Amino acid sequence: MEYISKALGEINEKNREQPEFLQAVKEVLESVSPALERYPEFRKAKVVERLAEPDRVIIFRVPWVDRNGEVQVNRGFRVQFSNAIGPYKGGLRFHPSVNLGIIKFLGFEQIFKNALTTLPIGGGKGGADFDPKGKTDIDIMNFCHSFMRELRRHIGENIDVPAGDIGVGSKEIGYLYGYYKKISGEHTGVLTGKSPEWGGSFIRPEATGYGLVYFVAEMLAARGIDLKGKTVAVSGAGNVAQYAAEKAMQLGARVITLCDSEATIVDEGGIDSDKLEFVKELKNIRRGRIKEYADRFPASCIIGRSVWEAVREGGIKVDVALPCATQNEITSEDASALVKNGCVCVGEGANMPSTPEAIAVFKENNILYGPGKAANAGGVAVSALEMAQNSMRLTWSREKVNRRLIEIMKEIHRSILSAAREYDLKGDYASGANIAGFVKVARAMVSQGVV
Ligand code: NDP
Ligand code: 2IT
């Protein structure tokens, strides 16, 4: 569509230094052209051009004193992308690779993901180029306090509600929240992912990984396939990977891989609950390396290889692939190898883990491909349930939150297939998700006028 290529040209021109952001924008825009054809009012209101430009970008200095008394300086970000359907909502990423383009890609994806959750949340994302590796608790606390010293000016329970992402888990949320509370004097739902003992929701730690597996089970069921007995490859070893592995195991699958940025482990015997407990302790408490798994259990350890490279080079048969580490981790070669080795379904726990070329391979081969903005939406959905509980000053049981999570993931699946049907896209989950999310946001923007 000419309109889209013109808009993309202008967006490319303005954001040359941000390849991940441009990748995310292109992927969404190219698939929403049927909706733009159908609704001329979206084009008239310049919805696409407005969505590609965040409401605001906040970049700030984060000075802090490390355990040795030395001053350190990092760069902090918060991108408030769109509050068309609710307060800005999205995680914080602490990783040395963080830059404006990465935060903008994540914030852009978050707009549509959050629209798909059925809950009233807008899109935002933030973080810092801080490297948590090798840091002590004192370092992390000092950093988080300094980060919040600035971020607090820009957030609020009805304005912008951050949460975790890579490098930000319950410990960091605790330090960030403590400082916000100290300075503001308020105990409000300004962050999600809090401990359930002081305002957090049960199931939030599990929600992204569990939600991913619930979504994957729905996709498989739509083709009459059962997850039980299937061989599953999971990448990552952090929050999303751990709980994706846990739920896949609970549903009877055999999970054989995990990785971190240093190595991949392949356990053909299958990871069980004891082995997973070891990984949780290793990664969440000791902050160790995944290679230790292979010292403890019979498994192979491939240093310097991603899960997908290890699967490709080892000719390992995998039925279901769950990338849960980071963006662009699956290349087209990896995707072709997965297809060749019998993979029928890819569910993205991470944000944008498949390159555009890998996605093309999945589509050409009619693989069930669940894009991150749908498949990993369970995390932010339970964050929104945490906001609801905070507003009501209530705590829901684990069972209740889990039930809501299952319903939400089923509803996301249903709405995507219904959009795919409506636009004659034959079960294309990627385009269905983009269209369903986009149309909801675009309608809100048109109703609210040019703001
Ligand atoms: P964690 O920090 O808990 O874990 C990240 C894991 O991925 C670690 O094992 C890490 O290895 C590995 N990893 C990170 N970067 C790389 C890299 N460049 N190469 C190889 N491995 C890497 O993060 P999460 O589990 O929270 O996040 C994982 C993904 O899921 C991200 O894409 C995130 O955006 C997405 N996501 C997270 C949600 C959440 O609720 N937390 C919700 C929705 C999506 P190492 O230990 O070596 O750093
Ligand atoms: O990418 C994501 O959806 C998250 N990191 C979770 C965001 C949130 O606000 O819970």
Tab-separated table of C-alpha atoms in Angstrom, residues 5 17 67 73 75 90-91 133 145 172 237-238 242 246 268 272-273 286 292 295 353 386 390 433:
chain	number	residue	atom	x	y	z
A	5	SER	CA	5.436	2.856	2.219
A	17	GLU	CA	19.965	5.237	14.306
A	67	ARG	CA	30.373	-0.499	46.968
A	73	VAL	CA	27.179	7.236	35.818
A	75	ARG	CA	21.881	6.642	31.264
A	90	GLY	CA	5.453	-1.303	30.486
A	91	GLY	CA	8.602	-2.658	32.031
A	133	LYS	CA	26.195	-8.676	36.334
A	145	HIS	CA	17.445	4.585	44.279
A	172	GLU	CA	14.966	-4.270	41.873
A	237	ALA	CA	17.042	-18.894	32.059
A	238	GLY	CA	15.430	-15.857	33.656
A	242	GLN	CA	11.762	-20.433	34.207
A	246	GLU	CA	7.556	-24.924	34.659
A	268	GLU	CA	17.679	-34.880	26.719
A	272	ASP	CA	12.098	-31.832	36.023
A	273	SER	CA	10.895	-29.824	39.004
A	286	ARG	CA	23.170	-16.835	43.446
A	292	GLU	CA	26.697	-25.018	36.349
A	295	ASP	CA	28.160	-29.856	36.343
A	353	PRO	CA	12.991	-12.761	19.356
A	386	GLU	CA	-2.215	-5.895	40.173
A	390	ASN	CA	-4.154	-1.913	44.388
A	433	ALA	CA	-2.450	-9.705	16.492
